[in-house]
């Protein structure tokens, strides 16, 4: 068991990288603490699997260091790092029985057979594979095969971490849920560091205590599911997490005569705190992106002079709640309506609570509450420690 | 509502296939069957002899010897070509210019006509003008495939290994390429040794191509004719006379068409039987418990 530190890590698949886009992993420093259940969430091609393979040693990073418990492991081969990795497609050794599959990593390092036996029985018990032990692995179903490949990671006592690379992709939906709960249970029982790569936010938030959201080769935010939802540090997090994603619109910082400056979306002033305005002014940022989650958009039942008049586009009924699409200043935005809220039509009034209206400059959140810049993940991690 | 018309017209659709199979397999085979149960002198003079020819063939000690030699030969070349082919495939580079170059080099022997292969080795093995023969006498080995039965055997086997190992190698190479990279990654993480990777990942994934390889090589080597015929002519004595050569001697050399036909059928059945036994055994071994 170990904490995993990535120190100034970067990776490129090209020979002569010149621009940031040449990097699959852009320089990052990140710590996965010992014993945590983490998810690495991001769209396809954002570098999640590359990062995972660097941790396990299947890939050697172009720059930077990988540290296990503070010790540099860059030069160690995967077999020497003592990690377990579960792949997207289940890997089982076809000709072996389930027992032999589970025993394989132990036999490879010369563990005496009586220990192999007790350990395999123990792990098979946990994974509910006990009655399958004498079967050939070839005939197993996909979820059982995935359990076997997971089990091969669990049989070793001193495994540093278990890495999961979208392990539930090929599993039937109803079994996915079961297997995910099993994972969680195993995590609680063994207290092993687990890193779970996925592009499914639901999977990430049910499995992990903390989620790292990855975008374009960078970890743009590392936090609890709640933090990601309430305070997205990057526009991508706002867009990717939540269903539907955050509403974004461009606003301008304008000062009108000798009045104090205000953030304007077209002709409408979007209210933010004075501290925010001061901050933006100090930064010299006059063009910003603002974001608000559909869940936090307030839809008034009647006319309200403090709210913005907008036009209803359409309403989608999703069973327990409804998604309202409206046109505000020519831009489509969404708001979430609860079941008992009446379905509006025509012109309605909405307002954006100051607390939930986020301001982004160059895609990164301007956080007033916490003066530390959230766009720096190093500090974010230190903070967590 | 229209009632469905029932007739047997659909059978006409099967007719072309039936005709092709009849002309390509059944009728020629029936000719052989016809000869094997009759003694035919000319189209008007023939006698039904029943199983006479079969009895004669079964009791022919020359054929027994040839059959033994044939099995010995087939198993020898299989025992060499299959492991060697796997080794070659494992050593072949997988990407870059080396990969295509090695594929071409390995495939070359397969492109040479059989009688040319025989000729090449006939010259190659001669002590006076052949490189191999000269090399053998150079290192002090008294090597002469034309007079020494052991040397003749060695040369015939060597020739077949040279000619056909590439086939096994190419089959294995394609099989190896089909193994997803993730298996090797998993094996590294499980700290598997090189041997374990071969034994538990590569070999199991090669089973299917190896079945094809072994069947092809068995059938081909069991029917081998041209190369030994060109190289040794079946000699010295009858030490490299295999079944098909005996058959040709009987059918064309002595014009004993009756016994030759009976012999052909037995020959055919032996190949069929061995292939069936081999295939069934492998398939049973693969079954889940």
XYZ file of C-alpha atoms in Angstrom:
674
model
C 0.000 0.000 0.000
C 1.315 3.328 -0.921
C 0.612 6.902 -1.749
C 1.329 7.769 -5.347
C 2.914 11.071 -6.233
C 3.253 12.417 -9.733
C 5.930 15.063 -9.730
C 6.125 17.476 -12.677
C 4.971 14.614 -14.848
C 4.469 15.004 -18.572
C 4.189 12.588 -21.427
C 4.240 12.887 -25.171
C 3.967 10.320 -27.931
C 5.763 12.526 -30.448
C 9.530 12.760 -30.805
C 9.926 16.525 -30.882
C 7.147 18.151 -28.917
C 6.960 21.891 -29.532
C 3.525 23.009 -28.426
C 1.347 22.005 -25.470
C -0.986 20.080 -27.817
C 1.836 17.619 -28.528
C 1.560 16.341 -24.976
C -0.840 13.577 -24.019
C -0.151 14.493 -20.396
C 0.762 18.137 -19.784
C 3.037 18.857 -16.907
C 1.235 18.060 -13.675
C 1.941 17.442 -10.044
C -0.544 15.372 -8.189
C -0.801 13.163 -5.121
C -3.029 10.153 -4.630
C -2.991 9.585 -0.891
C -2.586 6.129 0.556
C -5.819 4.224 1.081
C -8.079 6.511 -0.876
C -10.642 5.556 -3.490
C -10.093 7.888 -6.407
C -11.641 8.298 -9.780
C -9.999 9.734 -12.829
C -12.811 11.138 -14.888
C -12.643 12.578 -18.356
C -13.755 12.210 -21.961
C -12.160 9.718 -24.362
C -8.712 10.755 -25.468
C -8.011 13.122 -22.580
C -5.050 11.073 -21.384
C -6.615 9.048 -18.549
C -5.360 5.686 -19.727
C -1.943 7.141 -20.510
C -1.714 8.437 -16.970
C -2.775 5.087 -15.563
C -0.218 3.217 -17.663
C 2.470 5.593 -16.457
C 1.573 4.850 -12.855
C 1.649 1.100 -13.460
C 4.884 1.374 -15.427
C 3.590 0.078 -18.742
C 4.593 3.451 -20.151
C 7.614 5.486 -19.278
C 6.862 9.211 -18.879
C 8.812 11.634 -21.073
C 9.339 14.025 -18.175
C 8.948 14.076 -14.428
C 8.776 11.478 -11.731
C 6.427 8.868 -10.352
C 6.906 8.283 -6.635
C 5.467 5.490 -4.510
C 5.599 6.501 -0.856
C 8.145 9.140 -1.773
C 10.412 6.689 -3.586
C 11.110 7.213 -7.273
C 9.877 4.280 -9.333
C 10.405 5.590 -12.873
C 13.053 2.970 -13.557
C 11.076 0.089 -12.089
C 9.260 -2.225 -14.473
C 5.558 -2.940 -13.874
C 6.441 -6.323 -12.407
C 8.671 -4.638 -9.845
C 6.214 -1.952 -8.801
C 3.820 -4.343 -7.189
C 0.665 -2.807 -8.466
C -2.424 -4.451 -9.840
C -4.241 -3.253 -12.914
C -7.650 -4.241 -14.193
C -8.198 -3.522 -17.851
C -11.201 -2.483 -19.872
C -11.526 -5.896 -21.445
C -11.226 -8.736 -18.978
C -7.932 -10.580 -19.248
C -8.030 -14.166 -18.085
C -5.678 -16.998 -18.879
C -8.046 -19.131 -20.946
C -6.522 -22.531 -20.455
C -6.240 -22.230 -16.687
C -8.965 -22.854 -14.144
C -10.258 -19.948 -12.076
C -8.147 -21.230 -9.178
C -4.980 -21.267 -11.277
C -5.769 -17.813 -12.610
C -6.006 -16.407 -9.115
C -2.922 -18.318 -8.040
C -0.889 -17.172 -11.038
C 0.622 -13.942 -9.597
C 1.521 -15.767 -6.376
C 3.094 -18.747 -8.111
C 5.083 -16.374 -10.289
C 6.824 -14.962 -7.254
C 7.326 -18.376 -5.707
C 4.849 -18.279 -2.840
C 4.601 -21.726 -1.170
C 1.591 -23.697 -2.359
C -0.205 -23.909 1.022
C -0.201 -20.110 1.264
C -1.359 -19.826 -2.324
C -4.280 -22.064 -1.497
C -5.470 -20.181 1.555
C -5.069 -16.815 -0.141
C -6.929 -17.896 -3.280
C -9.803 -19.320 -1.222
C -9.987 -16.114 0.766
C -10.113 -13.875 -2.304
C -12.536 -16.195 -4.118
C -14.807 -15.967 -1.095
C -14.802 -12.168 -1.207
C -15.446 -12.075 -4.935
C -18.113 -14.804 -4.707
C -16.155 -17.061 -7.026
C -15.739 -19.985 -4.626
C -18.046 -22.310 -6.541
C -16.323 -21.491 -9.839
C -12.767 -22.333 -8.786
C -12.465 -25.606 -10.685
C -13.943 -24.221 -13.907
C -11.862 -23.226 -16.886
C -11.671 -19.451 -17.057
C -12.564 -19.536 -20.736
C -16.187 -20.406 -20.103
C -16.911 -17.615 -17.625
C -19.220 -14.696 -18.322
C -17.760 -11.211 -18.808
C -18.448 -10.041 -15.270
C -16.990 -13.198 -13.766
C -13.906 -12.795 -15.932
C -13.562 -9.229 -14.747
C -13.837 -10.464 -11.154
C -11.076 -12.963 -11.847
C -8.791 -10.269 -13.218
C -9.596 -8.153 -10.188
C -8.904 -11.122 -7.944
C -5.434 -11.508 -9.427
C -4.731 -8.050 -8.065
C -6.110 -8.829 -4.640
C -4.248 -12.065 -3.919
C -0.933 -10.313 -3.413
C -0.652 -9.071 0.160
C 1.518 -6.073 -0.333
C 0.058 -4.633 -3.502
C 0.750 -0.872 -3.642
C -2.380 0.146 -5.461
C -5.061 -1.227 -7.718
C -5.647 0.629 -10.958
C -8.881 0.198 -12.864
C -9.075 1.170 -16.520
C -12.799 1.465 -17.276
C -13.364 -2.015 -15.889
C -17.135 -2.068 -16.264
C -17.367 -1.211 -19.971
C -18.272 -4.718 -21.079
C -20.468 -5.608 -18.122
C -24.279 -5.741 -18.276
C -25.961 -2.747 -16.617
C -27.559 -4.618 -13.708
C -24.270 -6.357 -12.896
C -22.341 -3.106 -13.159
C -24.058 -1.822 -10.077
C -23.326 -5.024 -8.162
C -19.694 -5.092 -9.179
C -19.206 -1.453 -8.297
C -20.582 -2.088 -4.820
C -18.219 -5.041 -4.532
C -15.310 -2.764 -5.401
C -16.342 -0.292 -2.758
C -16.618 -3.110 -0.232
C -13.166 -4.394 -1.137
C -11.790 -0.917 -0.731
C -13.247 -0.615 2.747
C -11.968 -4.047 3.718
C -8.409 -3.787 2.420
C -7.805 -0.062 2.538
C -5.779 -0.215 -0.658
C -5.234 2.881 -2.766
C -7.512 2.524 -5.760
C -7.547 4.640 -8.892
C -10.525 4.155 -11.129
C -10.524 5.507 -14.658
C -13.890 6.169 -16.240
C -15.770 8.549 -18.503
C -19.000 8.021 -16.616
C -19.623 10.631 -13.915
C -22.126 8.422 -12.121
C -19.633 5.584 -11.911
C -16.971 7.967 -10.667
C -19.109 9.567 -7.993
C -20.482 6.285 -6.626
C -17.066 4.707 -6.414
C -14.711 7.463 -5.397
C -14.238 9.691 -2.400
C -12.418 12.154 -4.572
C -12.531 12.635 -8.300
C -9.842 14.040 -10.541
C -11.367 15.511 -13.669
C -9.051 15.329 -16.612
C -9.246 17.428 -19.732
C -6.730 17.826 -22.543
C -3.960 16.069 -20.665
C -4.418 18.019 -17.473
C -6.135 17.420 -14.167
C -8.390 20.469 -14.055
C -9.963 19.730 -10.683
C -9.499 17.266 -7.860
C -12.237 17.174 -5.307
C -15.234 15.428 -3.826
C -18.246 14.886 -6.080
C -19.979 17.684 -4.183
C -17.158 20.138 -4.754
C -17.136 19.309 -8.444
C -20.822 19.957 -8.591
C -21.062 23.087 -6.521
C -17.821 24.767 -7.349
C -16.409 23.650 -10.707
C -12.867 24.939 -10.964
C -12.852 24.841 -14.743
C -15.555 25.378 -17.339
C -14.972 21.828 -18.531
C -15.874 20.451 -15.099
C -19.072 22.475 -15.142
C -19.919 21.186 -18.576
C -18.903 17.551 -18.007
C -20.319 16.982 -14.524
C -24.042 17.242 -14.031
C -26.899 16.407 -16.298
C -27.469 18.671 -18.072
C -24.188 20.538 -17.643
C -23.670 24.068 -16.443
C -25.069 27.051 -18.378
C -22.277 29.262 -19.660
C -22.464 32.714 -21.131
C -19.977 35.459 -21.898
C -20.197 38.667 -19.906
C -18.303 41.934 -20.049
C -16.992 44.057 -17.225
C -18.297 47.549 -17.956
C -18.142 50.736 -16.018
C -20.963 53.131 -16.825
C -19.874 56.711 -16.236
C -18.916 57.293 -12.649
C -21.060 54.374 -11.439
C -19.202 51.317 -10.256
C -18.423 48.607 -12.806
C -20.816 45.749 -13.391
C -20.804 42.418 -15.235
C -23.080 42.773 -18.205
C -24.650 39.998 -20.262
C -26.004 42.026 -23.145
C -28.150 44.644 -21.473
C -28.579 42.695 -18.287
C -26.459 43.125 -15.244
C -25.552 39.854 -13.599
C -25.005 40.460 -9.935
C -21.804 39.258 -8.308
C -20.121 40.253 -5.058
C -18.159 43.453 -4.785
C -15.083 41.442 -3.910
C -15.397 39.689 -7.247
C -15.670 42.930 -9.145
C -12.635 44.315 -7.374
C -10.738 41.174 -8.135
C -11.663 41.188 -11.818
C -10.767 44.824 -12.029
C -7.389 44.128 -10.451
C -6.778 41.322 -12.912
C -7.660 43.574 -15.808
C -10.072 40.960 -17.076
C -12.930 42.651 -18.889
C -14.251 39.620 -20.755
C -15.312 36.677 -18.599
C -17.342 33.501 -18.883
C -20.081 33.065 -16.337
C -21.704 29.809 -15.358
C -24.662 28.638 -13.365
C -25.976 25.120 -12.877
C -29.511 24.431 -14.142
C -30.308 23.234 -10.619
C -29.551 26.676 -9.189
C -31.412 28.822 -11.714
C -34.401 30.252 -9.887
C -37.605 30.199 -11.922
C -40.226 32.589 -10.540
C -43.897 31.707 -10.673
C -45.017 35.247 -11.476
C -43.675 38.569 -12.700
C -40.699 39.794 -10.740
C -38.961 43.071 -11.407
C -35.648 41.939 -9.958
C -35.515 38.891 -12.224
C -34.705 38.595 -15.916
C -37.549 38.184 -18.365
C -36.809 35.232 -20.666
C -38.699 33.189 -23.269
C -39.544 29.538 -22.717
C -38.230 27.363 -25.530
C -39.450 23.930 -24.475
C -39.825 21.680 -21.448
C -38.488 18.140 -21.264
C -40.168 15.837 -18.796
C -37.673 13.380 -17.321
C -40.043 11.711 -14.882
C -39.059 12.929 -11.446
C -38.032 16.331 -12.723
C -38.326 18.558 -15.770
C -35.715 20.407 -17.746
C -36.771 23.834 -18.902
C -34.961 25.350 -21.868
C -35.267 29.081 -22.211
C -33.833 31.826 -24.372
C -31.989 34.515 -22.484
C -30.517 37.244 -24.598
C -30.673 34.935 -27.609
C -28.833 32.120 -25.874
C -30.367 28.773 -24.913
C -30.060 27.965 -21.208
C -31.524 25.277 -19.042
C -33.129 25.198 -15.646
C -34.228 22.242 -13.610
C -37.793 22.261 -12.368
C -38.932 20.048 -9.538
C -41.910 17.765 -10.045
C -44.427 19.946 -8.296
C -43.368 23.192 -9.956
C -45.870 24.402 -12.516
C -44.803 24.189 -16.144
C -44.250 27.727 -17.395
C -44.795 28.986 -20.914
C -44.338 32.216 -22.857
C -42.381 34.847 -21.005
C -41.164 33.935 -17.541
C -38.828 35.388 -14.947
C -35.613 33.778 -13.803
C -32.849 34.924 -11.505
C -29.325 33.726 -10.849
C -28.503 33.563 -7.097
C -25.196 35.300 -6.511
C -23.811 32.393 -4.503
C -24.158 29.964 -7.437
C -23.113 32.260 -10.229
C -19.534 31.439 -11.064
C -17.060 33.573 -12.945
C -14.352 32.115 -15.170
C -11.430 33.800 -16.802
C -9.645 31.753 -19.464
C -11.776 28.769 -18.439
C -10.563 28.817 -14.830
C -12.725 29.732 -11.861
C -12.166 33.008 -10.041
C -12.741 31.961 -6.479
C -13.316 34.732 -3.998
C -14.235 32.625 -0.983
C -10.926 30.851 -1.037
C -8.221 33.293 -2.002
C -5.964 30.471 -3.125
C -6.163 30.066 -6.835
C -8.097 26.894 -7.413
C -6.667 26.436 -10.851
C -3.446 25.286 -9.282
C -3.936 21.646 -8.404
C -0.773 21.525 -6.295
C -2.249 23.884 -3.825
C -5.537 22.109 -4.028
C -3.833 18.901 -2.973
C -1.871 20.558 -0.216
C -5.100 21.996 0.984
C -6.615 18.532 1.069
C -3.728 17.241 3.076
C -55.657 -15.908 -49.975
C -53.347 -17.718 -52.231
C -52.488 -21.248 -51.323
C -48.872 -22.125 -51.302
C -47.839 -24.270 -54.233
C -45.860 -27.235 -53.129
C -43.413 -28.788 -55.528
C -39.859 -29.978 -55.620
C -38.454 -27.322 -57.922
C -36.089 -26.125 -55.244
C -34.000 -29.214 -55.880
C -32.915 -27.686 -59.162
C -31.125 -25.023 -57.162
C -28.966 -27.689 -55.598
C -28.191 -29.296 -58.933
C -25.125 -27.168 -59.880
C -23.424 -27.981 -56.612
C -24.350 -31.610 -56.957
C -22.860 -31.703 -60.476
C -19.648 -29.988 -59.429
C -19.159 -32.316 -56.493
C -19.982 -35.302 -58.664
C -17.444 -34.409 -61.324
C -14.760 -33.198 -58.950
C -14.942 -35.891 -56.316
C -17.507 -38.638 -56.531
C -17.086 -39.825 -60.121
C -13.251 -39.957 -60.072
C -13.376 -41.689 -56.712
C -15.939 -44.169 -58.028
C -13.602 -44.987 -60.916
C -11.023 -45.957 -58.343
C -13.584 -47.989 -56.443
C -14.536 -49.647 -59.726
C -10.947 -50.667 -60.401
C -10.378 -51.835 -56.855
C -12.995 -54.581 -57.040
C -12.408 -55.813 -60.592
C -9.603 -57.210 -62.654
C -9.756 -55.221 -65.867
C -7.823 -56.238 -68.990
C -9.624 -54.124 -71.555
C -13.042 -52.423 -71.666
C -14.734 -55.739 -72.589
C -12.731 -58.158 -70.513
C -13.108 -57.720 -66.797
C -13.748 -59.930 -63.833
C -15.216 -59.101 -60.482
C -12.692 -60.080 -57.833
C -14.367 -58.769 -54.664
C -11.910 -58.007 -51.919
C -9.052 -59.831 -53.573
C -6.971 -56.731 -54.290
C -7.544 -55.355 -50.817
C -6.288 -58.615 -49.286
C -3.251 -58.548 -51.518
C -2.469 -54.919 -50.613
C -2.977 -55.518 -46.912
C -0.546 -58.429 -46.940
C 2.127 -56.790 -49.082
C 5.209 -56.486 -46.907
C 6.776 -53.838 -49.142
C 3.769 -51.643 -48.536
C 3.964 -52.293 -44.803
C 7.510 -51.040 -44.817
C 6.570 -48.012 -46.881
C 3.705 -47.256 -44.489
C 6.018 -47.434 -41.493
C 8.542 -45.194 -43.224
C 5.735 -42.840 -44.088
C 4.560 -42.498 -40.480
C 8.099 -42.157 -39.237
C 8.744 -39.453 -41.801
C 5.558 -37.492 -41.110
C 6.071 -37.537 -37.367
C 9.738 -36.606 -37.677
C 9.046 -33.559 -39.793
C 6.084 -32.531 -37.596
C 8.233 -32.860 -34.488
C 10.806 -30.570 -36.054
C 8.697 -28.127 -38.053
C 6.085 -27.250 -35.440
C 8.426 -26.218 -32.589
C 10.855 -24.658 -35.044
C 8.064 -22.740 -36.762
C 6.865 -21.383 -33.409
C 10.402 -20.318 -32.500
C 10.895 -18.566 -35.828
C 7.535 -16.785 -35.451
C 8.442 -15.648 -31.924
C 11.746 -14.242 -33.129
C 10.376 -12.402 -36.142
C 10.242 -8.623 -35.666
C 6.758 -7.205 -35.266
C 7.055 -3.730 -36.664
C 9.059 -1.551 -38.967
C 11.010 -2.463 -42.066
C 12.378 -5.601 -40.413
C 8.892 -7.067 -40.185
C 8.151 -6.949 -43.900
C 11.678 -7.999 -44.794
C 11.548 -11.036 -42.531
C 8.115 -11.979 -43.872
C 9.454 -11.980 -47.422
C 12.583 -13.932 -46.480
C 10.608 -16.524 -44.575
C 8.060 -16.909 -47.381
C 10.609 -17.522 -50.155
C 10.917 -21.332 -49.790
C 7.121 -21.601 -50.073
C 7.196 -20.041 -53.520
C 9.531 -22.606 -55.074
C 7.949 -25.457 -57.058
C 8.356 -28.878 -55.508
C 10.447 -30.446 -58.239
C 12.754 -27.426 -58.178
C 13.157 -27.901 -54.412
C 14.160 -31.496 -55.103
C 16.644 -30.387 -57.732
C 18.096 -27.677 -55.525
C 18.793 -30.154 -52.744
C 20.068 -32.782 -55.121
C 22.787 -30.374 -56.184
C 23.167 -28.703 -52.788
C 23.879 -32.064 -51.160
C 26.426 -33.344 -53.650
C 29.894 -33.613 -52.193
C 31.624 -32.567 -55.411
C 29.644 -29.504 -56.496
C 27.123 -28.847 -53.719
C 27.707 -26.417 -50.880
C 26.123 -28.588 -48.201
C 27.790 -31.775 -49.371
C 31.154 -30.054 -49.652
C 30.711 -28.563 -46.182
C 29.900 -31.964 -44.696
C 32.958 -33.615 -46.235
C 34.942 -30.520 -45.276
C 34.211 -31.068 -41.576
C 35.118 -34.711 -41.994
C 31.699 -36.334 -42.224
C 31.407 -39.059 -44.794
C 28.182 -37.812 -46.308
C 26.569 -39.242 -49.413
C 22.805 -39.247 -49.756
C 22.914 -41.376 -52.879
C 24.525 -44.385 -51.226
C 23.925 -44.110 -47.491
C 20.287 -44.618 -46.300
C 20.815 -42.487 -43.156
C 22.241 -39.628 -45.179
C 19.388 -39.956 -47.657
C 16.866 -39.738 -44.817
C 18.636 -36.813 -43.268
C 18.585 -34.947 -46.566
C 14.933 -35.647 -47.280
C 13.943 -34.506 -43.787
C 16.177 -31.443 -43.967
C 14.715 -30.550 -47.336
C 11.169 -30.747 -46.028
C 12.040 -28.727 -42.939
C 13.603 -26.061 -45.129
C 10.651 -26.055 -47.492
C 7.745 -26.139 -45.051
C 8.790 -24.688 -41.681
C 8.018 -21.236 -43.140
C 4.383 -22.231 -43.509
C 4.123 -23.076 -39.805
C 6.085 -19.945 -38.954
C 3.801 -17.688 -40.989
C 0.678 -19.243 -39.504
C 2.064 -18.764 -35.985
C 3.186 -15.244 -36.784
C -0.341 -14.265 -37.787
C -1.664 -15.984 -34.664
C 0.757 -14.080 -32.447
C -0.153 -10.757 -34.044
C -3.786 -11.391 -33.172
C -3.094 -11.437 -29.408
C -4.184 -8.109 -27.896
C -1.417 -6.099 -26.236
C -3.392 -5.991 -22.989
C -2.636 -9.685 -22.351
C 1.067 -8.956 -22.289
C 0.464 -5.969 -20.031
C -1.569 -8.060 -17.616
C 1.148 -10.696 -17.607
C 3.779 -8.112 -16.743
C 1.687 -6.870 -13.872
C 1.203 -10.450 -12.695
C 4.992 -10.767 -12.796
C 4.871 -13.650 -15.241
C 8.147 -15.051 -16.562
C 8.880 -15.201 -20.291
C 8.119 -18.903 -20.235
C 4.802 -18.352 -18.433
C 3.818 -15.766 -21.028
C 4.513 -18.307 -23.754
C 2.866 -21.211 -21.971
C -0.300 -19.462 -20.756
C -0.867 -16.651 -23.256
C 0.858 -17.287 -26.556
C 0.525 -21.051 -26.866
C -3.200 -21.159 -25.981
C -3.906 -18.387 -28.482
C -1.912 -20.272 -31.129
C -3.880 -23.500 -30.720
C -6.199 -22.819 -33.630
C -3.536 -21.910 -36.154
C -1.421 -24.827 -34.950
C -4.280 -27.261 -35.558
C -4.484 -26.017 -39.131
C -0.697 -26.097 -39.440
C -0.362 -29.642 -38.132
C -3.223 -30.947 -40.272
C -1.832 -29.347 -43.418
C 1.681 -30.524 -42.740
C 0.531 -34.022 -41.843
C -1.593 -34.426 -44.965
C 1.052 -32.946 -47.246
C 3.953 -34.899 -45.799
C 1.932 -38.101 -45.770
C 1.368 -37.674 -49.497
C 4.885 -36.460 -50.312
C 6.060 -37.570 -53.718
C 7.914 -35.057 -55.878
C 10.857 -33.996 -53.737
C 12.153 -37.458 -52.687
C 11.447 -38.685 -56.206
C 13.698 -36.005 -57.677
C 16.288 -36.165 -54.903
C 16.789 -39.881 -54.280
C 14.299 -41.647 -56.530
C 13.248 -43.577 -53.401
C 16.689 -44.967 -52.793
C 19.200 -46.044 -51.880
C 17.393 -49.379 -52.082
C 13.919 -48.505 -50.950
C 15.018 -46.510 -47.905
C 13.230 -43.334 -48.944
C 10.350 -44.919 -50.838
C 7.185 -43.539 -49.323
C 3.588 -44.552 -49.906
C 2.794 -42.357 -52.885
C 5.922 -43.508 -54.633
C 5.000 -47.137 -54.099
C 1.582 -46.312 -55.442
C 2.973 -44.731 -58.591
C 5.320 -47.660 -59.134
C 2.418 -50.032 -58.849
C -0.034 -48.073 -60.972
C 2.196 -46.707 -63.711
C 5.396 -48.701 -63.423
C 3.777 -52.134 -63.282
C 0.315 -51.132 -64.531
C -1.342 -53.113 -61.725
C -4.394 -50.885 -61.689
C -6.539 -53.149 -59.507
C -4.205 -53.388 -56.512
C -3.177 -49.765 -57.013
C -6.820 -48.687 -56.790
C -7.351 -50.729 -53.634
C -4.154 -49.272 -52.240
C -5.338 -45.713 -53.050
C -8.523 -46.224 -51.110
C -6.704 -47.588 -48.083
C -4.238 -44.707 -48.313
C -7.068 -42.196 -48.417
C -8.785 -43.777 -45.434
C -5.585 -43.735 -43.370
C -5.156 -39.987 -43.898
C -8.795 -39.360 -43.120
C -8.608 -41.469 -39.978
C -5.434 -39.862 -38.624
C -6.778 -36.348 -39.238
C -10.064 -37.197 -37.596
C -8.406 -38.709 -34.531
C -6.076 -35.725 -34.195
C -8.826 -33.155 -34.611
C -11.222 -34.848 -32.212
C -8.544 -35.262 -29.564
C -7.572 -31.590 -29.702
C -11.187 -30.450 -29.639
C -11.920 -32.630 -26.608
C -8.860 -31.315 -24.826
C -10.101 -27.769 -25.320
C -13.547 -28.390 -23.912
C -14.530 -26.826 -20.632
C -14.638 -29.271 -17.773
